[in-house]
Coordinates of C-alpha atoms in Angstrom, one line a residue:
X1382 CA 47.3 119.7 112.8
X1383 CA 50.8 120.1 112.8
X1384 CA 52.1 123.0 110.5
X1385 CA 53.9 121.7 107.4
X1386 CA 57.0 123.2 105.7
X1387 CA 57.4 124.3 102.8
X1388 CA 59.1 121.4 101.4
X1389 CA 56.2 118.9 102.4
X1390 CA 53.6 121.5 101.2
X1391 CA 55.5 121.4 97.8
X1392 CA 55.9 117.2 98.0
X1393 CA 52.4 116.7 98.9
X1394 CA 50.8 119.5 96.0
X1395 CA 53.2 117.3 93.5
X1396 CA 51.2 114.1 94.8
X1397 CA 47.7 115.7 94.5
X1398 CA 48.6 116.8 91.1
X1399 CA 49.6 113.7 89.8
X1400 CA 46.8 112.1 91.3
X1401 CA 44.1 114.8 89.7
X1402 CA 45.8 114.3 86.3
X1403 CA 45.3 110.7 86.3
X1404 CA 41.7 110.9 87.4
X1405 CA 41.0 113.8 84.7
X1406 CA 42.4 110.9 82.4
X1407 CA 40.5 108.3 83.4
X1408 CA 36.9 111.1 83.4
X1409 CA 38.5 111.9 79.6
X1410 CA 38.0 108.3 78.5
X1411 CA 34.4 108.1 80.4
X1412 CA 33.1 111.3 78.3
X1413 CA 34.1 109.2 75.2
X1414 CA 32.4 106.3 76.3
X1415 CA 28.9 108.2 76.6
X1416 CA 29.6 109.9 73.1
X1417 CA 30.0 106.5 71.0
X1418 CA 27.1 104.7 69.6
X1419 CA 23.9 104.9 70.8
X1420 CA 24.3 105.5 74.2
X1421 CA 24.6 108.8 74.7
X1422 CA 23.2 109.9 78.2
X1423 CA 23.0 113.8 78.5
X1424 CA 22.9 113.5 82.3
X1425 CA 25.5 112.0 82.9
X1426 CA 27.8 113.7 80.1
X1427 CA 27.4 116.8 81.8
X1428 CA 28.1 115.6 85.4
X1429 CA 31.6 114.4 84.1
X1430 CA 32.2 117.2 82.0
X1431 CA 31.5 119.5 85.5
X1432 CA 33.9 117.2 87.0
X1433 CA 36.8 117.2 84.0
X1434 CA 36.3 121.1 84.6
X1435 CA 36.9 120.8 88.6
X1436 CA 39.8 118.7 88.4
X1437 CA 41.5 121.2 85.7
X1438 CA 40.6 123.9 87.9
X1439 CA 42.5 122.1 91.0
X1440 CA 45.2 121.3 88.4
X1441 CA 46.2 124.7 87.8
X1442 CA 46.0 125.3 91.6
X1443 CA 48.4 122.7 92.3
X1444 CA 51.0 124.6 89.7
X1445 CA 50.0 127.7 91.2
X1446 CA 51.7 126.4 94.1
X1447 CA 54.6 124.8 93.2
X1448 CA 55.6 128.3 91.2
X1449 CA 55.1 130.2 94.2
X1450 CA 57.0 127.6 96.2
X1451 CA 59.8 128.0 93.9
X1452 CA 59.6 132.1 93.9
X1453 CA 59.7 132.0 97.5
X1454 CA 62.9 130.5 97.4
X1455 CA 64.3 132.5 95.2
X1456 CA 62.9 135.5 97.5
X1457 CA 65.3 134.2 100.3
X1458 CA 68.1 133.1 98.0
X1459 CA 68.1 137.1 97.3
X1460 CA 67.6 137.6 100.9
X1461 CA 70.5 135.7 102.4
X1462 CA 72.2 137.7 99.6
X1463 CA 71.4 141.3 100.3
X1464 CA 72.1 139.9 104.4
X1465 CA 75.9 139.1 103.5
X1466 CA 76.2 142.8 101.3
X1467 CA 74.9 144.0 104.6
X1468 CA 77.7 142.5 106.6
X1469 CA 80.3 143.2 104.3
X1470 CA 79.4 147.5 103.5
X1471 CA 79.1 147.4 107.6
X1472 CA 82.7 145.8 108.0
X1473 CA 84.5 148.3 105.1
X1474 CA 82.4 151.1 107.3
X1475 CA 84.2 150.4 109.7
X1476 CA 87.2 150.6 107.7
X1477 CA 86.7 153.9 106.8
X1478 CA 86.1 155.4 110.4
X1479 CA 89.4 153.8 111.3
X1480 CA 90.9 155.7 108.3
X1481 CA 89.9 159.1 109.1
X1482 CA 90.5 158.7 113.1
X1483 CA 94.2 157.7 111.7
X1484 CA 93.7 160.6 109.5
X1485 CA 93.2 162.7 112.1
X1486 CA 95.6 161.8 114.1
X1487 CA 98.2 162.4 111.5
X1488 CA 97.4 166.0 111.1
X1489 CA 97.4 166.4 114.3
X1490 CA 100.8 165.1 114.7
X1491 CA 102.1 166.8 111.3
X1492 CA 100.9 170.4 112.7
X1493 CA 103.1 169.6 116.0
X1494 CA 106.1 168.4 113.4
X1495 CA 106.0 171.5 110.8
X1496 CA 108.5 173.8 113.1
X1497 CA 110.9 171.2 113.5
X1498 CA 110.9 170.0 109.8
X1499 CA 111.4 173.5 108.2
X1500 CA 114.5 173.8 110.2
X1501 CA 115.6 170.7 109.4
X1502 CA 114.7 171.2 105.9
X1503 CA 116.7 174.6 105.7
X1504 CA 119.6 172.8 107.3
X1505 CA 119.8 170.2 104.4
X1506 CA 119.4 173.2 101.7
X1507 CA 122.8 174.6 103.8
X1508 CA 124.6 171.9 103.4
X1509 CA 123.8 171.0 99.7
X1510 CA 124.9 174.4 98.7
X1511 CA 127.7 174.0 100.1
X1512 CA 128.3 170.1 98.6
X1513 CA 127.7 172.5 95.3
X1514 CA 130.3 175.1 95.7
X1515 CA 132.8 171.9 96.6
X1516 CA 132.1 170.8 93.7
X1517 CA 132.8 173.2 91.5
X1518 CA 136.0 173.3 92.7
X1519 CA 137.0 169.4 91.5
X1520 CA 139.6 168.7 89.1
X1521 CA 139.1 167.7 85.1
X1522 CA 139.2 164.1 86.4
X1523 CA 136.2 164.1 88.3
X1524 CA 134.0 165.9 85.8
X1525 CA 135.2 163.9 83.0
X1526 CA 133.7 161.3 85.4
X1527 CA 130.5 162.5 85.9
X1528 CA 130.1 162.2 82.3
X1529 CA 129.0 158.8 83.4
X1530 CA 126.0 159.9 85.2
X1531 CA 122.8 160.9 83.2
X1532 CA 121.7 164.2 83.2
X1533 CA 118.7 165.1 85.3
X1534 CA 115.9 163.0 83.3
X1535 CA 112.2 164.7 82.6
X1536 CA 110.6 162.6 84.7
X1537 CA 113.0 159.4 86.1
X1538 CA 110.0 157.9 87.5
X1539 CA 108.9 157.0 84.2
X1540 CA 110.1 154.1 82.9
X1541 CA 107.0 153.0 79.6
X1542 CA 104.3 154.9 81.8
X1543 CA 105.6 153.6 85.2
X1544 CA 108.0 154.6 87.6
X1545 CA 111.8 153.5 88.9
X1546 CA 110.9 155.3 92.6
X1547 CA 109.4 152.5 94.9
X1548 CA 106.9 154.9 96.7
X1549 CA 103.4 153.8 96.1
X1550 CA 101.4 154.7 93.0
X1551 CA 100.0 158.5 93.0
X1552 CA 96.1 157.7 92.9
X1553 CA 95.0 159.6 89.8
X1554 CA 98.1 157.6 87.8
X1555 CA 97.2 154.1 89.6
X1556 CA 93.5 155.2 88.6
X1557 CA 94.6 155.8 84.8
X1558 CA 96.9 152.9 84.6
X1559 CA 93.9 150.5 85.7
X1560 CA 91.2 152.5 83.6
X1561 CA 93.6 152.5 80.4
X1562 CA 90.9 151.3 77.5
X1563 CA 88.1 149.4 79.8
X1564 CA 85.3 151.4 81.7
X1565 CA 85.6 150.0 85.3
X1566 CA 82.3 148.3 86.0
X1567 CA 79.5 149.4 88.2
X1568 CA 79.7 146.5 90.7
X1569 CA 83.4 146.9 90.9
X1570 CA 84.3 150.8 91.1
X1571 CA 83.6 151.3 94.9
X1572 CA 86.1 148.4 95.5
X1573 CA 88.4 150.1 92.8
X1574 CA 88.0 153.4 95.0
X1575 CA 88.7 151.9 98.2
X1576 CA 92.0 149.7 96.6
X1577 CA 93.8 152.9 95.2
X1578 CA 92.9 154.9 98.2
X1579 CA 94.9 152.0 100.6
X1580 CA 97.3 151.5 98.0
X1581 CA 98.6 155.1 97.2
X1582 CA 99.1 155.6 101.3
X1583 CA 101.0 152.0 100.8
X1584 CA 98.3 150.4 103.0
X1585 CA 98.8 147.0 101.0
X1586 CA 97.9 144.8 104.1
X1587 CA 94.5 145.9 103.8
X1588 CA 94.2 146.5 99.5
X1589 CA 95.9 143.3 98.9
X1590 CA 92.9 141.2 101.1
X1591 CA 90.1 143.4 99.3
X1592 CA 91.6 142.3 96.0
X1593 CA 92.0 138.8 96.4
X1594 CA 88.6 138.4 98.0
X1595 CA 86.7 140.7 95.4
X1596 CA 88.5 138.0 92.8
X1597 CA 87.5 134.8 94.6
X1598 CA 83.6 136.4 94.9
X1599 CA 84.2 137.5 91.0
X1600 CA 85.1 133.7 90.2
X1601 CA 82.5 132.4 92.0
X1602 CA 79.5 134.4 90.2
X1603 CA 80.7 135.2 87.0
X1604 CA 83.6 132.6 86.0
X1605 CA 87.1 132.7 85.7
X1606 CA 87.1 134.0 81.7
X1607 CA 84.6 136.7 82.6
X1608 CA 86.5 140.9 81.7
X1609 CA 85.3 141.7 85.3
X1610 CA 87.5 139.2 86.6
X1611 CA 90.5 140.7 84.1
X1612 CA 90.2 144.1 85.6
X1613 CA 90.3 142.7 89.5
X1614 CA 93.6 140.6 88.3
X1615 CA 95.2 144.1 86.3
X1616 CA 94.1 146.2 90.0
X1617 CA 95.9 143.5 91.8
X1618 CA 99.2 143.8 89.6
X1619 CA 99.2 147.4 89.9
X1620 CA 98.8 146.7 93.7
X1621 CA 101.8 143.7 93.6
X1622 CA 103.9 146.1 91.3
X1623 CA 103.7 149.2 93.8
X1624 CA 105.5 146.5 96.4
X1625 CA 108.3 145.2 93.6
X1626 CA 106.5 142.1 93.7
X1627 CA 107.1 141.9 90.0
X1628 CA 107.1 138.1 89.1
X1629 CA 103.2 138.3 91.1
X1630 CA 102.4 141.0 89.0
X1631 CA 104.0 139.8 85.4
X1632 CA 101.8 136.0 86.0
X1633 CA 98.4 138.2 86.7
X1634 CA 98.6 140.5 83.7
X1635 CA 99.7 137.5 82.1
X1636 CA 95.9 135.8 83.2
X1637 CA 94.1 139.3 82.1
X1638 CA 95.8 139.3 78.8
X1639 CA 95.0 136.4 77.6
X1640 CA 90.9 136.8 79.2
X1641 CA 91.0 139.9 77.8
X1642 CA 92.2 138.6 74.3
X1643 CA 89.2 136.4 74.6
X1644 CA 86.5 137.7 75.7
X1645 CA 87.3 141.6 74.3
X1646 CA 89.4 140.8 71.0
X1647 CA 93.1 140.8 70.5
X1648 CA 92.8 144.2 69.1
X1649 CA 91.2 146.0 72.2
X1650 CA 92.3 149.2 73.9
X1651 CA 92.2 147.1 77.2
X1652 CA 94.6 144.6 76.0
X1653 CA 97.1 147.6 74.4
X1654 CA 97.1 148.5 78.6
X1655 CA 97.5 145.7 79.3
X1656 CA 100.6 144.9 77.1
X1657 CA 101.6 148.1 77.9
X1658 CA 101.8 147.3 81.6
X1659 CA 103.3 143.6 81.3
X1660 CA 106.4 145.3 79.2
X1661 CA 106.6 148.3 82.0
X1662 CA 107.0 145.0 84.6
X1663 CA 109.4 143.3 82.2
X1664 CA 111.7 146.4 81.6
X1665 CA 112.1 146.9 85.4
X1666 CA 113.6 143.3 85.8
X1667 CA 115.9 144.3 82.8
X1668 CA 114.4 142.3 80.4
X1669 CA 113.7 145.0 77.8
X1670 CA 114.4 142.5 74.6
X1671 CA 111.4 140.6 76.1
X1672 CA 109.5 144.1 77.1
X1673 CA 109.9 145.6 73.4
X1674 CA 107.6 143.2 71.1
X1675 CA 105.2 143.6 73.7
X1676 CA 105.2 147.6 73.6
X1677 CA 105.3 147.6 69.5
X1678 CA 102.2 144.7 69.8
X1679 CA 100.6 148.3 72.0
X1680 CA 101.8 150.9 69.4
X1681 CA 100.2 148.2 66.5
X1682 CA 96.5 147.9 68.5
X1683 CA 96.3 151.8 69.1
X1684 CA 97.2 152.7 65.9
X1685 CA 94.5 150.5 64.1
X1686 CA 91.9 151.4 67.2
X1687 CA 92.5 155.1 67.3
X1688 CA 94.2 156.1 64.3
X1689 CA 98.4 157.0 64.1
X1690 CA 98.4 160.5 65.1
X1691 CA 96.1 160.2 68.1
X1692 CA 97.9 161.4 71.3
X1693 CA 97.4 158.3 73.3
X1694 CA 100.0 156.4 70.4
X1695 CA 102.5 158.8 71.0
X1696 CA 102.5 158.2 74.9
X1697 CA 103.3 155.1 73.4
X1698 CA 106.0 155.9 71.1
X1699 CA 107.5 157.5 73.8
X1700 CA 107.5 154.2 76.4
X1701 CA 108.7 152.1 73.3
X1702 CA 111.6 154.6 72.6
X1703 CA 112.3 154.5 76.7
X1704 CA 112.7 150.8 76.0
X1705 CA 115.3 150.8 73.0
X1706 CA 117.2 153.5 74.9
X1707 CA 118.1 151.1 77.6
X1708 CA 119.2 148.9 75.0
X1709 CA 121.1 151.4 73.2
X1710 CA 118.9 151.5 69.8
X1711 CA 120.0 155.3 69.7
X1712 CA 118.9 155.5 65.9
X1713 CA 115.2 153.5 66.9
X1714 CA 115.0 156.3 69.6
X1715 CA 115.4 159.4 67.5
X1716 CA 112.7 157.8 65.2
X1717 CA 110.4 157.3 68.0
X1718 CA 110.4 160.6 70.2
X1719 CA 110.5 162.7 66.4
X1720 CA 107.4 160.8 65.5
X1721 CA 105.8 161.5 69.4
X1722 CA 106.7 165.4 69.2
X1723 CA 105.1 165.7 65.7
X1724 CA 102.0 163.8 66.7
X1725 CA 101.8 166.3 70.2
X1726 CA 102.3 169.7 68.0
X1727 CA 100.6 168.5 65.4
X1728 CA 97.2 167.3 67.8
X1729 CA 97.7 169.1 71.1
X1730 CA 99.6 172.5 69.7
X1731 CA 103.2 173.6 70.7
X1732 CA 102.5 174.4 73.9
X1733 CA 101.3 171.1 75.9
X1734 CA 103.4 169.8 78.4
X1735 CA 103.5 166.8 76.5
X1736 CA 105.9 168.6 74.1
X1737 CA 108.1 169.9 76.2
X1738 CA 108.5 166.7 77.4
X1739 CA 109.5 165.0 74.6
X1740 CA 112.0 167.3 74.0
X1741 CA 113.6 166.8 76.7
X1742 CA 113.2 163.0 76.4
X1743 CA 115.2 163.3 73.0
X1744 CA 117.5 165.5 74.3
X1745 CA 119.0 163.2 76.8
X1746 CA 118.9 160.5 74.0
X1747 CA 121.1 163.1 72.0
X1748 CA 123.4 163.3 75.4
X1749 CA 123.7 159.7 75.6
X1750 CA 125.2 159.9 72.0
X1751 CA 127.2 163.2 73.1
X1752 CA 125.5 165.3 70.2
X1753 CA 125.0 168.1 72.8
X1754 CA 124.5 170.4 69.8
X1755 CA 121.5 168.8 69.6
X1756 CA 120.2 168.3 72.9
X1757 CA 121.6 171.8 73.6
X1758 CA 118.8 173.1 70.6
X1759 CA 115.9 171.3 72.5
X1760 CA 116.3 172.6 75.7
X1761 CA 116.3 176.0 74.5
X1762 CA 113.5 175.7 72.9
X1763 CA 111.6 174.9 75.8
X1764 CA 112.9 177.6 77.7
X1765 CA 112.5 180.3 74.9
X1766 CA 108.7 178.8 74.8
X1767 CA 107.8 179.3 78.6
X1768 CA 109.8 182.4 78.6
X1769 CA 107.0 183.9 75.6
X1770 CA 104.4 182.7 77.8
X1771 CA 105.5 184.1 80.8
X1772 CA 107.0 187.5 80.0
X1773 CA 106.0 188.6 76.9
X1774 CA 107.8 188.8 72.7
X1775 CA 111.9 188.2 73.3
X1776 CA 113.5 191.5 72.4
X1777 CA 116.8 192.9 74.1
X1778 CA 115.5 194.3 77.1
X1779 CA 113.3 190.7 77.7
X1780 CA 115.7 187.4 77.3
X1781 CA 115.2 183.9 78.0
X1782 CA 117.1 182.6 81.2
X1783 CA 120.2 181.2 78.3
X1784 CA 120.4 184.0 76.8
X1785 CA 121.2 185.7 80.4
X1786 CA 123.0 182.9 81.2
X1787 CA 125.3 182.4 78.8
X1788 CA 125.9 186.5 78.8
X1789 CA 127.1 185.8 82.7
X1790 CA 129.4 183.3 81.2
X1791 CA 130.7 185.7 78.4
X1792 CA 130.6 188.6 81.0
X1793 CA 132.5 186.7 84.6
X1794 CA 135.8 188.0 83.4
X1795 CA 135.2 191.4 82.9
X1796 CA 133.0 191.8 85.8
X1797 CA 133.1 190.1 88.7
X1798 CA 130.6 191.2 90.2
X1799 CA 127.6 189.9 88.3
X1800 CA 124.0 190.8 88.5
X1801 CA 122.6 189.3 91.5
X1802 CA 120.8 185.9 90.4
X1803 CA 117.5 187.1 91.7
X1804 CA 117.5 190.7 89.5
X1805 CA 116.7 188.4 85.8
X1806 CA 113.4 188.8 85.6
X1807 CA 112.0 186.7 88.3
X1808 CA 112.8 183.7 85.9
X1809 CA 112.4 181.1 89.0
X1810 CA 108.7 182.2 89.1
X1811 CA 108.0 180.4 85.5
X1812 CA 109.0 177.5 86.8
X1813 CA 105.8 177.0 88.8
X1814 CA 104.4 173.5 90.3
X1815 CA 102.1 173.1 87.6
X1816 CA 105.5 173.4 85.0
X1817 CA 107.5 171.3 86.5
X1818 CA 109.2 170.5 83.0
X1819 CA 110.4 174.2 83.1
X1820 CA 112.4 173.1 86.3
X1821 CA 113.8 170.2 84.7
X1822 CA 115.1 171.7 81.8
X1823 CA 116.7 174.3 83.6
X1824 CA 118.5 171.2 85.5
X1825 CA 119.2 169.7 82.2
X1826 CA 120.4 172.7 80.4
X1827 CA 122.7 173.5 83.3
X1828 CA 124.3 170.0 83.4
X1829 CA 125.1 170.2 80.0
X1830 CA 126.9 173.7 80.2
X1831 CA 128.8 171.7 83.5
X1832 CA 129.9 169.3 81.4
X1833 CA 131.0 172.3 78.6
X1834 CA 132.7 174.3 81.1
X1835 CA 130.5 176.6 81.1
X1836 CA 130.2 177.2 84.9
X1837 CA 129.0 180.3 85.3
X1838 CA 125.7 179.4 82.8
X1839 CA 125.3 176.2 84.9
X1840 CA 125.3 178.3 88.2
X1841 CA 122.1 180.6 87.2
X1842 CA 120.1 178.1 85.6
X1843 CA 120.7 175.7 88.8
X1844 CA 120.1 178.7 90.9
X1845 CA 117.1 179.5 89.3
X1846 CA 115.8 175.6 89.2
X1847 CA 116.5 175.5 92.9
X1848 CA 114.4 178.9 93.7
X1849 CA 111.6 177.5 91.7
X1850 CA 112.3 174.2 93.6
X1851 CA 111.8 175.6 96.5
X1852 CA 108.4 177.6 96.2
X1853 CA 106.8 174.8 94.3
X1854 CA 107.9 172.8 97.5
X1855 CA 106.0 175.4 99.8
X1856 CA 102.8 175.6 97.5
X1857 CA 102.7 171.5 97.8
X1858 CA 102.7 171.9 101.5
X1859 CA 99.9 174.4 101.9
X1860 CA 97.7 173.1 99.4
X1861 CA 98.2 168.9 100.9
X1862 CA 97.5 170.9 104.6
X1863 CA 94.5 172.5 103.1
X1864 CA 93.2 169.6 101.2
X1865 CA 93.7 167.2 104.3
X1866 CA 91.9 169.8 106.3
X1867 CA 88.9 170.2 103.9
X1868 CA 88.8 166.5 103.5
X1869 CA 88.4 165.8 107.2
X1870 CA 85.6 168.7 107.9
X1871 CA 83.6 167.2 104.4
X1872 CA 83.8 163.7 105.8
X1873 CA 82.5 165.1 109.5
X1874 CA 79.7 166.9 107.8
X1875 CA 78.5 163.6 105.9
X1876 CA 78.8 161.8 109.4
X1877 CA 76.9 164.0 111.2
X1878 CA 74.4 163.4 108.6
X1879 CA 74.3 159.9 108.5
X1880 CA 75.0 158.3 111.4
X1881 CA 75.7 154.8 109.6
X1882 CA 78.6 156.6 107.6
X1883 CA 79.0 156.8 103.7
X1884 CA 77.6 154.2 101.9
X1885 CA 80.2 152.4 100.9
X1886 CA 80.6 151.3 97.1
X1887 CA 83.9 149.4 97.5
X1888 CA 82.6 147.1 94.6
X1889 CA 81.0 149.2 92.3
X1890 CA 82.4 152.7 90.4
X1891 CA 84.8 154.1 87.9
X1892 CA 86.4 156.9 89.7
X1893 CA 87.2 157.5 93.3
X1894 CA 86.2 160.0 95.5
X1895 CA 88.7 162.8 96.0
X1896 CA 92.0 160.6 97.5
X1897 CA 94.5 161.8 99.2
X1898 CA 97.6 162.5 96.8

């Protein structure tokens, strides 16, 4: 006998079955013959009955077989299934052995580099103090001019929780901005993981691809109007934003609003990102009259989600009043940075970074309108506050920086021969790298005494911010070296441990493994 597939083995049990039922019919009918009238034969009741009971007995066989026919193709559905996961955590395996031989490289090549670049470096530092000291020595003219450019901004990458720089996305913000609201999925955070890894090293030839086919696989399984599928379209404009791509970006947080409005609710954390992140894309085209009504629609859904004096709705006050600012809406800006600082003191106490901040947010809004009275107030403020924490209760022998400052200015007649900047208390060390809002005020602050007149204040507090420049500069370069160098000997323990390499979860988690920044 020849061996039969499974298909015939499937066609022919059909054909027996249909054939048994009909003759466990026909045996049905012949029982109720011999039951009627006075015919009744015991012998031959009980021989059909014995066959009725056979041919239900081969029934359920048959249907035994055609359920296991049908499991076994689900068995190899699944198989062919797990066979193409296989392929694909083989192929981004490879991916990230490429990654840390470039890696490697790179360090390799930064180590032979770091003589050369700190003499370079100290070159530049030469000839911008001496750009300074020009400077200084410009006529009314030219500063009246300057009046024209802003003062140093808190942070000028952030324009509504983004940035105006076009260097890729820092991974713990791209992380956040993608997170904002929605838990990432299990079958998608490995492939979140691997996208903001390539993406914050500007590796968008290889984040873009994983993106677009993660989407099309999404599609496929789950359907278009499926919140998986929003969160792979919001990852994707992130990625498209990071490479000013902004009309890509704007059409797919288009798509994930409106999936998300559908399949979450219109009054979702996820869709308040999502809003959030359309206006951020609308305001960097300049179109902040479109960009507002889509920030206030974010303030509206986090107010009624997580109450009005959560901290999360003053992050959003503050991108809304970043929005009227660039239209001018001085009076809508005031409202909207008081309302943030009262909701950061009031919720996260008087000494977050948050409120610094904001102060300093309002303060160039009060600069804009040339109440420098004003502005002048808020910067002190956040000096007199990391002062406290840093040295101690203000009394004459302890000052703030301003106060020191503005006693140079008083003082540069009589003497001069100032104090040496470095003798006022070791000020620059305040500013460290994890205050870098301390640095910018003492930028801001100095500006504003510039534009005053006041240029011996201006020089201490931008001597100061360029000494604490400088150190936070050095502790960013030993603590990347280090972390690179950790980073590699970690992943060169796990691979001598498993020779297959990590196993990869491109399309599964929430958070990534430790990037680098």
């Amino acid at each position: 006998m020849t061996q039969m597939t499974q298909e015939e083995i499937v066609s022919n049990t059909k054909t027996v079955l249909q054939g048994l039922e009909a003759l466990r019919v026909e045996h049905l009918s012949l029982i109720a013959g011999l039951s009627e009238g006075n015919k009744k034969d015991p012998d031959k009741s009980d021989i059909v009955q014995k066959n009725i009971d056979n041919i239900e007995l081969g029934l359920g066989e048959a249907q035994v077989i055609i359920v296991l026919a049908s499991h076994l193709q689900n068995v190899e559905a699944e198989k062919q299934k797990l066979r193409t996961q296989v392929r694909r955590l083989c192929q981004e395996n490879a991916w990230l052995r490429d990654e840390l031989a470039n890696t490697q490289q790179k360090l390799q090549a930064s180590e032979q580099n770091v003589a050369q670049l700190e003499e370079e470096k100290k070159h530049m530092e030469f000839m911008a103090s001496v750009r300074k000291y020009d400077e200084n020595q410009e006529n009314e003219e030219s500063v009246e001019k300057s009046r024209s450019d802003p003062v140093v901004e808190l942070f000028p990458e952030d324009e509504p929780e983004e940035r105006h720089n076009m260097s890729p996305t820092p991974p713990n913000q791209f992380a956040n901005q993608v997170n904002a609201g929605y838990e990432i999925p299990a079958r998608l955070r490995t492939l979140h993981n691997l996208v903001i890894q390539y993406a914050s090293q500007g590796r968008y030839e290889v984040a873009v691809p994983l993106c677009k086919q993660a989407l099309e696989d999404l599609e496929k399984t789950s359907g278009h109007d499926h919140p998986d599928v929003a969160t792979m379209l919001n990852i994707l404009a992130l990625v498209y934003r990071d490479q000013n791509k902004y009309k890509e970006a704007a059409n797919l947080l288009n798509d994930a609003l409106t999936i998300r409005e559908k399949t979450l609710g219109e009054n979702h954390p996820a869709v308040a990102a999502t809003l959030n992140n359309l206006a951020v894309l609308y305001g960097k085209r300049g179109k902040y009259k479109d960009a507002e009504p889509l920030c206030k629609r974010a303030l509206e859904i986090r107010e009624k989600v997580l109450g009005k004096d959560h901290p999360d709705v003053a992050k959003q006050l503050n991108n809304l009043a970043l929005l009227c600012q660039n239209q001018t809406k001085y009076e809508e800006v005031e409202l909207y940075y008081q309302r943030a600082l009262e909701i950061y003191e009031l919720k996260l106490g008087p000494d977050d970074p948050n409120v610094a901040k904001t102060k300093n947010n309002l303060a160039s809004c009060y600069l804009k309108q040339g109440k420098y009275k004003e502005a002048e107030i808020l910067y002190k403020q956040v000096l007199t506050r990391a002062h406290e924490r840093e040295f101690g209760t203000i009394d004459g022998d302890n000052k703030p920086i301003w106060q020191v400052a503005e006693e140079r200015e008083e003082n540069k007649l009589k003497n001069r021969e100032n104090t040496p900047y470095g003798e006022y208390g070791g000020w620059h060390k305040a500013a460290k790298v994890d205050s870098p809002t301390v640095t910018t005020t003492l930028k801001n602050l100095g500006a504003l005494y510039r534009r005053q007149g006041k240029y011996e204040a201006a020089d201490t507090l931008e001597d100061c911010a360029l000494r604490s420049k400088k150190e936070a500069l050095d502790l960013v370069k030993q603590s990347k070296v280090a972390k690179i160098l950790s980073s590699v000997t970690s992943e060169d323990v796990k691979r001598s441990r498993v020779r297959g390499g990590p196993e990869n979860d491109s399309y599964d988690d929430d958070h990534r493994r430790t990037p680098k920044s």
